[in-house]
Amino acid sequence: MNDVVNPDTYERLALTAHDNGLYVLSLNRPEKRNALDVVTIEELIRFFSGARIAGVKAVVLAGAGDHFCAGLDLVEHWKADRSADDFMHVCLRWHEAFNKMEYGGVPIIAALKGAVVGGGLELASAAHVRVMDDTTYFALPEGQRGIFTGGGATIRVSDMIGKYRMIDMVLTGRVYQGQEAVDLGLAQYLVEGSSMDKAMELASKVAQNLPLTNFAICSAVSHMNNMSGMDAAYAEAFVGGIVNTQPDARARLEAFANRTAARVRPNDG
Ligand code: 1HE
């Protein structure tokens, strides 16, 4: 077994393998509401750096206990009494982890419940799909804690909900939940039952796509969003050239041509 998918090699993460290369990766420190300490971030870097090569086809990202994630481990940060230089490097490790997630090419579906706050929201926003349930709530309490964001909220949360809503969340501590959170873009799905069940359903479906196609969807789109329109169109043509001619796609195209493939219908998905 590739060490990256060996659950025994993680202290802060729980990892379970399911069919078709689907893995559930859970933050596993519920007694501290899955607060992100240095060890957790290093383990996220390790997992997401090696996931693709280890054959991971899709990941459901979850949190053990009642809360997804309480953000930065404030107690560790307080006790360490870090210098600016030290904390800048902490933030750079967070970016390493979250960029590996967003740009790594392995689909990540976040199953959100309870608190998704501060760095917990930054973590969730590096996933490709977010599923929430009626316990889930989002906040950026940094303003109240006397600190600032450091794990990409200025980029990804702004991108999801707009700059001024993100500023309001940090300034005032505003909490979003329920349908309003979906309408704003903090999650794509709100379910009545368990966010985990829906995330598993979506991830199982996604894991059936061709890996190269998923790589393009879960890497190229983010890269292209960083480019000018002209450069993105050029890059899209290149990626399309490679992905849309992959040998493994031919059987799927042939099935469509032979009328054996499913058609797209209203109420699908
Ligand atoms: C923690 C943390 C944490 C809980 N760091 N230890 N994040 C926040 O400002 C959110 C802080 N946490 C909370 O508001 C609440 O804990 C929760 C709403 C998430 C959960 O409430 P509750 O009542 O279920 O739990 P609790 O009693 O507050 O906490 C249980 C334990 O978890 C307790 O430890 P104990 O040893 O006293 O039992 C808490 O200290 C511990 N705990 N949250 C450390 N965050 C790169 S910059 C990113 C900047 C940020 O992320 S700022 C946002 C920080």
mmCIF file of N, CA, C and O in Angstrom, residues 88-182:
data_model
loop_
_atom_site.group_PDB
_atom_site.id
_atom_site.type_symbol
_atom_site.label_atom_id
_atom_site.label_comp_id
_atom_site.label_asym_id
_atom_site.label_seq_id
_atom_site.Cartn_x
_atom_site.Cartn_y
_atom_site.Cartn_z
ATOM 1 N N MET A 88 4.115 33.998 9.276
ATOM 2 C CA MET A 88 4.062 34.064 7.811
ATOM 3 C C MET A 88 4.332 32.663 7.230
ATOM 4 O O MET A 88 3.660 32.230 6.292
ATOM 5 N N HIS A 89 5.291 31.961 7.822
ATOM 6 C CA HIS A 89 5.609 30.624 7.318
ATOM 7 C C HIS A 89 4.530 29.603 7.657
ATOM 8 O O HIS A 89 4.300 28.661 6.899
ATOM 9 N N VAL A 90 3.850 29.804 8.782
ATOM 10 C CA VAL A 90 2.673 28.966 9.059
ATOM 11 C C VAL A 90 1.654 29.160 7.938
ATOM 12 O O VAL A 90 1.134 28.200 7.365
ATOM 13 N N CYS A 91 1.380 30.417 7.604
ATOM 14 C CA CYS A 91 0.395 30.709 6.546
ATOM 15 C C CYS A 91 0.830 30.108 5.215
ATOM 16 O O CYS A 91 0.001 29.589 4.461
ATOM 17 N N LEU A 92 2.119 30.172 4.931
ATOM 18 C CA LEU A 92 2.598 29.610 3.662
ATOM 19 C C LEU A 92 2.365 28.099 3.600
ATOM 20 O O LEU A 92 2.060 27.548 2.535
ATOM 21 N N ARG A 93 2.452 27.422 4.748
ATOM 22 C CA ARG A 93 2.153 25.974 4.767
ATOM 23 C C ARG A 93 0.662 25.736 4.544
ATOM 24 O O ARG A 93 0.270 24.783 3.887
ATOM 25 N N TRP A 94 -0.181 26.605 5.110
ATOM 26 C CA TRP A 94 -1.618 26.493 4.832
ATOM 27 C C TRP A 94 -1.866 26.647 3.323
ATOM 28 O O TRP A 94 -2.628 25.901 2.730
ATOM 29 N N HIS A 95 -1.218 27.634 2.727
ATOM 30 C CA HIS A 95 -1.408 27.829 1.282
ATOM 31 C C HIS A 95 -0.922 26.610 0.500
ATOM 32 O O HIS A 95 -1.537 26.222 -0.501
ATOM 33 N N GLU A 96 0.176 26.032 0.966
ATOM 34 C CA GLU A 96 0.686 24.824 0.304
ATOM 35 C C GLU A 96 -0.398 23.735 0.317
ATOM 36 O O GLU A 96 -0.688 23.107 -0.710
ATOM 37 N N ALA A 97 -0.996 23.538 1.476
ATOM 38 C CA ALA A 97 -2.038 22.499 1.606
ATOM 39 C C ALA A 97 -3.248 22.826 0.733
ATOM 40 O O ALA A 97 -3.724 21.987 -0.039
ATOM 41 N N PHE A 98 -3.735 24.056 0.852
ATOM 42 C CA PHE A 98 -4.997 24.393 0.183
ATOM 43 C C PHE A 98 -4.800 24.522 -1.334
ATOM 44 O O PHE A 98 -5.709 24.221 -2.105
ATOM 45 N N ASN A 99 -3.617 24.975 -1.759
ATOM 46 C CA ASN A 99 -3.357 25.016 -3.203
ATOM 47 C C ASN A 99 -3.241 23.602 -3.779
ATOM 48 O O ASN A 99 -3.697 23.340 -4.892
ATOM 49 N N LYS A 100 -2.630 22.692 -3.004
ATOM 50 C CA LYS A 100 -2.564 21.291 -3.452
ATOM 51 C C LYS A 100 -3.974 20.755 -3.638
ATOM 52 O O LYS A 100 -4.251 19.971 -4.553
ATOM 53 N N MET A 101 -4.886 21.174 -2.771
ATOM 54 C CA MET A 101 -6.269 20.716 -2.883
ATOM 55 C C MET A 101 -6.929 21.305 -4.125
ATOM 56 O O MET A 101 -7.434 20.587 -4.978
ATOM 57 N N GLU A 102 -6.916 22.619 -4.213
ATOM 58 C CA GLU A 102 -7.654 23.263 -5.307
ATOM 59 C C GLU A 102 -7.072 22.942 -6.678
ATOM 60 O O GLU A 102 -7.811 22.764 -7.647
ATOM 61 N N TYR A 103 -5.747 22.874 -6.756
ATOM 62 C CA TYR A 103 -5.087 22.737 -8.063
ATOM 63 C C TYR A 103 -4.587 21.319 -8.340
ATOM 64 O O TYR A 103 -3.988 21.075 -9.381
ATOM 65 N N GLY A 104 -4.809 20.404 -7.380
ATOM 66 C CA GLY A 104 -4.163 19.092 -7.476
ATOM 67 C C GLY A 104 -4.800 18.135 -8.470
ATOM 68 O O GLY A 104 -4.223 17.109 -8.804
ATOM 69 N N GLY A 105 -6.025 18.420 -8.896
ATOM 70 C CA GLY A 105 -6.639 17.583 -9.923
ATOM 71 C C GLY A 105 -7.452 16.415 -9.393
ATOM 72 O O GLY A 105 -8.062 15.689 -10.171
ATOM 73 N N VAL A 106 -7.458 16.205 -8.074
ATOM 74 C CA VAL A 106 -8.292 15.149 -7.494
ATOM 75 C C VAL A 106 -9.560 15.804 -6.940
ATOM 76 O O VAL A 106 -9.463 16.705 -6.096
ATOM 77 N N PRO A 107 -10.747 15.392 -7.388
ATOM 78 C CA PRO A 107 -11.981 16.024 -6.917
ATOM 79 C C PRO A 107 -12.160 15.875 -5.402
ATOM 80 O O PRO A 107 -11.993 14.784 -4.862
ATOM 81 N N ILE A 108 -12.495 16.979 -4.768
ATOM 82 C CA ILE A 108 -12.707 16.985 -3.312
ATOM 83 C C ILE A 108 -14.113 17.515 -3.044
ATOM 84 O O ILE A 108 -14.461 18.624 -3.455
ATOM 85 N N ILE A 109 -14.902 16.696 -2.361
ATOM 86 C CA ILE A 109 -16.264 17.085 -1.991
ATOM 87 C C ILE A 109 -16.270 17.254 -0.479
ATOM 88 O O ILE A 109 -15.972 16.295 0.246
ATOM 89 N N ALA A 110 -16.580 18.432 0.006
ATOM 90 C CA ALA A 110 -16.576 18.671 1.456
ATOM 91 C C ALA A 110 -17.965 18.404 2.025
ATOM 92 O O ALA A 110 -18.962 18.920 1.518
ATOM 93 N N ALA A 111 -18.008 17.580 3.072
ATOM 94 C CA ALA A 111 -19.256 17.291 3.790
ATOM 95 C C ALA A 111 -19.246 18.160 5.050
ATOM 96 O O ALA A 111 -18.511 17.884 5.996
ATOM 97 N N LEU A 112 -20.054 19.210 5.037
ATOM 98 C CA LEU A 112 -19.961 20.233 6.080
ATOM 99 C C LEU A 112 -21.081 20.082 7.108
ATOM 100 O O LEU A 112 -22.234 19.857 6.748
ATOM 101 N N LYS A 113 -20.710 20.235 8.373
ATOM 102 C CA LYS A 113 -21.718 20.236 9.446
ATOM 103 C C LYS A 113 -21.202 21.134 10.558
ATOM 104 O O LYS A 113 -19.984 21.369 10.671
ATOM 105 N N GLY A 114 -22.112 21.649 11.360
ATOM 106 C CA GLY A 114 -21.720 22.487 12.480
ATOM 107 C C GLY A 114 -20.884 23.677 12.030
ATOM 108 O O GLY A 114 -21.106 24.257 10.959
ATOM 109 N N ALA A 115 -19.882 24.000 12.858
ATOM 110 C CA ALA A 115 -19.059 25.181 12.580
ATOM 111 C C ALA A 115 -18.110 24.951 11.404
ATOM 112 O O ALA A 115 -17.380 23.962 11.368
ATOM 113 N N VAL A 116 -18.163 25.876 10.461
ATOM 114 C CA VAL A 116 -17.187 25.932 9.356
ATOM 115 C C VAL A 116 -16.666 27.358 9.441
ATOM 116 O O VAL A 116 -17.161 28.266 8.775
ATOM 117 N N VAL A 117 -15.700 27.568 10.322
ATOM 118 C CA VAL A 117 -15.379 28.953 10.689
ATOM 119 C C VAL A 117 -13.887 29.246 10.560
ATOM 120 O O VAL A 117 -13.043 28.366 10.738
ATOM 121 N N GLY A 118 -13.594 30.497 10.270
ATOM 122 C CA GLY A 118 -12.207 30.935 10.149
ATOM 123 C C GLY A 118 -11.463 30.061 9.156
ATOM 124 O O GLY A 118 -11.893 29.861 8.015
ATOM 125 N N GLY A 119 -10.343 29.502 9.628
ATOM 126 C CA GLY A 119 -9.567 28.608 8.765
ATOM 127 C C GLY A 119 -10.348 27.384 8.328
ATOM 128 O O GLY A 119 -9.990 26.754 7.323
ATOM 129 N N GLY A 120 -11.405 27.042 9.053
ATOM 130 C CA GLY A 120 -12.262 25.929 8.630
ATOM 131 C C GLY A 120 -12.995 26.266 7.350
ATOM 132 O O GLY A 120 -13.171 25.409 6.472
ATOM 133 N N LEU A 121 -13.397 27.519 7.225
ATOM 134 C CA LEU A 121 -14.029 27.956 5.972
ATOM 135 C C LEU A 121 -12.979 28.068 4.862
ATOM 136 O O LEU A 121 -13.250 27.753 3.695
ATOM 137 N N GLU A 122 -11.767 28.475 5.243
ATOM 138 C CA GLU A 122 -10.700 28.529 4.229
ATOM 139 C C GLU A 122 -10.406 27.121 3.692
ATOM 140 O O GLU A 122 -10.210 26.926 2.491
ATOM 141 N N LEU A 123 -10.386 26.147 4.600
ATOM 142 C CA LEU A 123 -10.177 24.760 4.183
ATOM 143 C C LEU A 123 -11.320 24.302 3.276
ATOM 144 O O LEU A 123 -11.090 23.740 2.194
ATOM 145 N N ALA A 124 -12.549 24.544 3.713
ATOM 146 C CA ALA A 124 -13.706 24.112 2.923
ATOM 147 C C ALA A 124 -13.699 24.766 1.541
ATOM 148 O O ALA A 124 -14.105 24.156 0.545
ATOM 149 N N SER A 125 -13.228 26.001 1.480
ATOM 150 C CA SER A 125 -13.278 26.721 0.208
ATOM 151 C C SER A 125 -12.216 26.224 -0.773
ATOM 152 O O SER A 125 -12.263 26.579 -1.954
ATOM 153 N N ALA A 126 -11.292 25.397 -0.311
ATOM 154 C CA ALA A 126 -10.318 24.789 -1.227
ATOM 155 C C ALA A 126 -10.842 23.486 -1.819
ATOM 156 O O ALA A 126 -10.212 22.900 -2.699
ATOM 157 N N ALA A 127 -12.005 23.020 -1.324
ATOM 158 C CA ALA A 127 -12.654 21.853 -1.935
ATOM 159 C C ALA A 127 -13.380 22.314 -3.206
ATOM 160 O O ALA A 127 -13.649 23.505 -3.379
ATOM 161 N N HIS A 128 -13.705 21.360 -4.063
ATOM 162 C CA HIS A 128 -14.365 21.724 -5.328
ATOM 163 C C HIS A 128 -15.878 21.794 -5.207
ATOM 164 O O HIS A 128 -16.527 22.538 -5.928
ATOM 165 N N VAL A 129 -16.418 20.988 -4.305
ATOM 166 C CA VAL A 129 -17.870 20.975 -4.081
ATOM 167 C C VAL A 129 -18.099 20.982 -2.569
ATOM 168 O O VAL A 129 -17.418 20.264 -1.826
ATOM 169 N N ARG A 130 -19.036 21.803 -2.131
ATOM 170 C CA ARG A 130 -19.369 21.878 -0.698
ATOM 171 C C ARG A 130 -20.827 21.499 -0.503
ATOM 172 O O ARG A 130 -21.708 22.059 -1.169
ATOM 173 N N VAL A 131 -21.042 20.550 0.422
ATOM 174 C CA VAL A 131 -22.399 20.127 0.769
ATOM 175 C C VAL A 131 -22.626 20.502 2.231
ATOM 176 O O VAL A 131 -21.809 20.171 3.093
ATOM 177 N N MET A 132 -23.732 21.201 2.497
ATOM 178 C CA MET A 132 -24.045 21.574 3.878
ATOM 179 C C MET A 132 -25.373 20.947 4.288
ATOM 180 O O MET A 132 -26.153 20.512 3.438
ATOM 181 N N ASP A 133 -25.609 20.887 5.601
ATOM 182 C CA ASP A 133 -26.919 20.443 6.082
ATOM 183 C C ASP A 133 -27.463 21.510 7.026
ATOM 184 O O ASP A 133 -26.900 22.610 7.118
ATOM 185 N N ASP A 134 -28.556 21.184 7.711
ATOM 186 C CA ASP A 134 -29.181 22.266 8.487
ATOM 187 C C ASP A 134 -28.444 22.571 9.789
ATOM 188 O O ASP A 134 -28.856 23.463 10.527
ATOM 189 N N THR A 135 -27.354 21.867 10.093
ATOM 190 C CA THR A 135 -26.533 22.232 11.264
ATOM 191 C C THR A 135 -25.374 23.157 10.885
ATOM 192 O O THR A 135 -24.719 23.729 11.753
ATOM 193 N N THR A 136 -25.114 23.251 9.588
ATOM 194 C CA THR A 136 -23.885 23.921 9.128
ATOM 195 C C THR A 136 -23.995 25.441 9.220
ATOM 196 O O THR A 136 -25.019 26.014 8.844
ATOM 197 N N TYR A 137 -22.954 26.081 9.720
ATOM 198 C CA TYR A 137 -22.918 27.541 9.669
ATOM 199 C C TYR A 137 -21.503 28.016 9.372
ATOM 200 O O TYR A 137 -20.516 27.358 9.696
ATOM 201 N N PHE A 138 -21.455 29.173 8.709
ATOM 202 C CA PHE A 138 -20.186 29.713 8.204
ATOM 203 C C PHE A 138 -19.901 31.053 8.878
ATOM 204 O O PHE A 138 -20.797 31.901 8.984
ATOM 205 N N ALA A 139 -18.657 31.264 9.282
ATOM 206 C CA ALA A 139 -18.283 32.571 9.835
ATOM 207 C C ALA A 139 -16.781 32.776 9.701
ATOM 208 O O ALA A 139 -16.014 31.817 9.531
ATOM 209 N N LEU A 140 -16.397 34.034 9.758
ATOM 210 C CA LEU A 140 -14.979 34.406 9.796
ATOM 211 C C LEU A 140 -14.774 35.244 11.056
ATOM 212 O O LEU A 140 -14.879 36.484 10.998
ATOM 213 N N PRO A 141 -14.523 34.588 12.209
ATOM 214 C CA PRO A 141 -14.457 35.324 13.477
ATOM 215 C C PRO A 141 -13.127 36.036 13.728
ATOM 216 O O PRO A 141 -12.898 36.547 14.838
ATOM 217 N N GLU A 142 -12.275 36.092 12.707
ATOM 218 C CA GLU A 142 -10.946 36.678 12.892
ATOM 219 C C GLU A 142 -11.011 38.082 13.515
ATOM 220 O O GLU A 142 -10.213 38.423 14.384
ATOM 221 N N GLY A 143 -11.941 38.899 13.010
ATOM 222 C CA GLY A 143 -12.039 40.273 13.522
ATOM 223 C C GLY A 143 -12.201 40.297 15.031
ATOM 224 O O GLY A 143 -11.515 41.052 15.731
ATOM 225 N N GLN A 144 -13.077 39.429 15.540
ATOM 226 C CA GLN A 144 -13.322 39.387 16.997
ATOM 227 C C GLN A 144 -12.115 38.863 17.766
ATOM 228 O O GLN A 144 -11.934 39.178 18.930
ATOM 229 N N ARG A 145 -11.322 38.022 17.128
ATOM 230 C CA ARG A 145 -10.173 37.413 17.830
ATOM 231 C C ARG A 145 -8.946 38.319 17.775
ATOM 232 O O ARG A 145 -7.876 37.951 18.267
ATOM 233 N N GLY A 146 -9.052 39.440 17.109
ATOM 234 C CA GLY A 146 -7.905 40.350 17.036
ATOM 235 C C GLY A 146 -6.878 39.924 16.017
ATOM 236 O O GLY A 146 -5.704 40.306 16.110
ATOM 237 N N ILE A 147 -7.305 39.113 15.055
ATOM 238 C CA ILE A 147 -6.341 38.639 14.047
ATOM 239 C C ILE A 147 -6.902 38.880 12.651
ATOM 240 O O ILE A 147 -7.873 39.605 12.493
ATOM 241 N N PHE A 148 -6.269 38.276 11.662
ATOM 242 C CA PHE A 148 -6.689 38.424 10.264
ATOM 243 C C PHE A 148 -6.704 37.031 9.638
ATOM 244 O O PHE A 148 -6.195 36.081 10.220
ATOM 245 N N THR A 149 -7.238 36.939 8.449
ATOM 246 C CA THR A 149 -7.221 35.651 7.750
ATOM 247 C C THR A 149 -5.790 35.339 7.303
ATOM 248 O O THR A 149 -4.964 36.234 7.184
ATOM 249 N N GLY A 150 -5.526 34.078 7.033
ATOM 250 C CA GLY A 150 -4.168 33.722 6.587
ATOM 251 C C GLY A 150 -4.138 32.471 5.740
ATOM 252 O O GLY A 150 -3.083 32.023 5.310
ATOM 253 N N GLY A 151 -5.323 31.893 5.510
ATOM 254 C CA GLY A 151 -5.382 30.635 4.760
ATOM 255 C C GLY A 151 -6.159 30.747 3.470
ATOM 256 O O GLY A 151 -6.721 29.760 2.995
ATOM 257 N N GLY A 152 -6.184 31.960 2.912
ATOM 258 C CA GLY A 152 -6.765 32.085 1.564
ATOM 259 C C GLY A 152 -8.169 32.646 1.505
ATOM 260 O O GLY A 152 -8.755 32.704 0.421
ATOM 261 N N ALA A 153 -8.722 33.092 2.651
ATOM 262 C CA ALA A 153 -10.094 33.636 2.617
ATOM 263 C C ALA A 153 -10.184 34.874 1.739
ATOM 264 O O ALA A 153 -11.203 35.099 1.078
ATOM 265 N N THR A 154 -9.111 35.668 1.728
ATOM 266 C CA THR A 154 -9.141 36.881 0.904
ATOM 267 C C THR A 154 -9.291 36.524 -0.576
ATOM 268 O O THR A 154 -9.798 37.328 -1.360
ATOM 269 N N ILE A 155 -8.855 35.313 -0.920
ATOM 270 C CA ILE A 155 -8.925 34.876 -2.316
ATOM 271 C C ILE A 155 -10.201 34.053 -2.541
ATOM 272 O O ILE A 155 -11.066 34.421 -3.329
ATOM 273 N N ARG A 156 -10.314 32.934 -1.826
ATOM 274 C CA ARG A 156 -11.391 31.977 -2.166
ATOM 275 C C ARG A 156 -12.750 32.396 -1.618
ATOM 276 O O ARG A 156 -13.766 32.217 -2.287
ATOM 277 N N VAL A 157 -12.797 32.906 -0.395
ATOM 278 C CA VAL A 157 -14.120 33.295 0.133
ATOM 279 C C VAL A 157 -14.620 34.516 -0.632
ATOM 280 O O VAL A 157 -15.791 34.599 -0.999
ATOM 281 N N SER A 158 -13.719 35.463 -0.926
ATOM 282 C CA SER A 158 -14.103 36.606 -1.776
ATOM 283 C C SER A 158 -14.628 36.128 -3.112
ATOM 284 O O SER A 158 -15.604 36.668 -3.646
ATOM 285 N N ASP A 159 -13.962 35.117 -3.652
ATOM 286 C CA ASP A 159 -14.364 34.591 -4.957
ATOM 287 C C ASP A 159 -15.767 33.978 -4.878
ATOM 288 O O ASP A 159 -16.577 34.129 -5.796
ATOM 289 N N MET A 160 -16.043 33.307 -3.767
ATOM 290 C CA MET A 160 -17.342 32.622 -3.642
ATOM 291 C C MET A 160 -18.483 33.604 -3.421
ATOM 292 O O MET A 160 -19.564 33.442 -3.969
ATOM 293 N N ILE A 161 -18.264 34.607 -2.570
ATOM 294 C CA ILE A 161 -19.414 35.439 -2.162
ATOM 295 C C ILE A 161 -19.246 36.914 -2.498
ATOM 296 O O ILE A 161 -20.164 37.703 -2.263
ATOM 297 N N GLY A 162 -18.083 37.288 -3.029
ATOM 298 C CA GLY A 162 -17.838 38.695 -3.348
ATOM 299 C C GLY A 162 -17.038 39.367 -2.229
ATOM 300 O O GLY A 162 -17.182 39.034 -1.050
ATOM 301 N N LYS A 163 -16.241 40.318 -2.651
ATOM 302 C CA LYS A 163 -15.292 40.978 -1.732
ATOM 303 C C LYS A 163 -15.993 41.625 -0.534
ATOM 304 O O LYS A 163 -15.568 41.459 0.612
ATOM 305 N N TYR A 164 -17.077 42.352 -0.783
ATOM 306 C CA TYR A 164 -17.667 43.117 0.317
ATOM 307 C C TYR A 164 -18.423 42.235 1.300
ATOM 308 O O TYR A 164 -18.489 42.551 2.482
ATOM 309 N N ARG A 165 -18.971 41.127 0.839
ATOM 310 C CA ARG A 165 -19.602 40.208 1.806
ATOM 311 C C ARG A 165 -18.527 39.549 2.669
ATOM 312 O O ARG A 165 -18.714 39.335 3.860
ATOM 313 N N MET A 166 -17.392 39.225 2.034
ATOM 314 C CA MET A 166 -16.294 38.633 2.818
ATOM 315 C C MET A 166 -15.790 39.638 3.854
ATOM 316 O O MET A 166 -15.579 39.301 5.024
ATOM 317 N N ILE A 167 -15.644 40.884 3.445
ATOM 318 C CA ILE A 167 -15.181 41.926 4.378
ATOM 319 C C ILE A 167 -16.171 42.050 5.544
ATOM 320 O O ILE A 167 -15.784 42.116 6.709
ATOM 321 N N ASP A 168 -17.465 42.051 5.218
ATOM 322 C CA ASP A 168 -18.488 42.144 6.262
ATOM 323 C C ASP A 168 -18.374 40.965 7.241
ATOM 324 O O ASP A 168 -18.461 41.142 8.463
ATOM 325 N N MET A 169 -18.162 39.753 6.709
ATOM 326 C CA MET A 169 -18.050 38.581 7.587
ATOM 327 C C MET A 169 -16.892 38.741 8.570
ATOM 328 O O MET A 169 -17.020 38.416 9.748
ATOM 329 N N VAL A 170 -15.754 39.238 8.094
ATOM 330 C CA VAL A 170 -14.593 39.363 8.986
ATOM 331 C C VAL A 170 -14.772 40.538 9.947
ATOM 332 O O VAL A 170 -14.433 40.444 11.129
ATOM 333 N N LEU A 171 -15.317 41.627 9.417
ATOM 334 C CA LEU A 171 -15.479 42.834 10.247
ATOM 335 C C LEU A 171 -16.477 42.619 11.369
ATOM 336 O O LEU A 171 -16.207 42.948 12.530
ATOM 337 N N THR A 172 -17.639 42.086 11.024
ATOM 338 C CA THR A 172 -18.758 42.051 11.972
ATOM 339 C C THR A 172 -19.007 40.680 12.582
ATOM 340 O O THR A 172 -19.831 40.556 13.486
ATOM 341 N N GLY A 173 -18.338 39.670 12.077
ATOM 342 C CA GLY A 173 -18.569 38.315 12.596
ATOM 343 C C GLY A 173 -19.873 37.702 12.125
ATOM 344 O O GLY A 173 -20.358 36.728 12.705
ATOM 345 N N ARG A 174 -20.439 38.258 11.061
ATOM 346 C CA ARG A 174 -21.717 37.765 10.548
ATOM 347 C C ARG A 174 -21.668 36.262 10.252
ATOM 348 O O ARG A 174 -20.691 35.765 9.697
ATOM 349 N N VAL A 175 -22.735 35.580 10.626
ATOM 350 C CA VAL A 175 -22.840 34.128 10.420
ATOM 351 C C VAL A 175 -23.867 33.864 9.319
ATOM 352 O O VAL A 175 -24.942 34.458 9.320
ATOM 353 N N TYR A 176 -23.515 32.996 8.387
ATOM 354 C CA TYR A 176 -24.455 32.579 7.344
ATOM 355 C C TYR A 176 -24.796 31.106 7.517
ATOM 356 O O TYR A 176 -23.926 30.294 7.866
ATOM 357 N N GLN A 177 -26.037 30.757 7.263
ATOM 358 C CA GLN A 177 -26.464 29.366 7.318
ATOM 359 C C GLN A 177 -27.644 29.153 6.375
ATOM 360 O O GLN A 177 -28.149 30.114 5.778
ATOM 361 N N GLY A 178 -28.071 27.905 6.246
ATOM 362 C CA GLY A 178 -29.280 27.576 5.497
ATOM 363 C C GLY A 178 -29.223 28.002 4.031
ATOM 364 O O GLY A 178 -28.149 28.169 3.446
ATOM 365 N N GLN A 179 -30.403 28.194 3.482
ATOM 366 C CA GLN A 179 -30.519 28.482 2.045
ATOM 367 C C GLN A 179 -29.744 29.738 1.652
ATOM 368 O O GLN A 179 -29.186 29.817 0.551
ATOM 369 N N GLU A 180 -29.705 30.716 2.559
ATOM 370 C CA GLU A 180 -28.986 31.952 2.232
ATOM 371 C C GLU A 180 -27.517 31.659 1.904
ATOM 372 O O GLU A 180 -26.934 32.256 0.992
ATOM 373 N N ALA A 181 -26.917 30.720 2.655
ATOM 374 C CA ALA A 181 -25.507 30.378 2.419
ATOM 375 C C ALA A 181 -25.322 29.787 1.024
ATOM 376 O O ALA A 181 -24.325 30.064 0.347
ATOM 377 N N VAL A 182 -26.279 28.969 0.612
ATOM 378 C CA VAL A 182 -26.200 28.383 -0.737
ATOM 379 C C VAL A 182 -26.427 29.464 -1.793
ATOM 380 O O VAL A 182 -25.700 29.539 -2.786
#
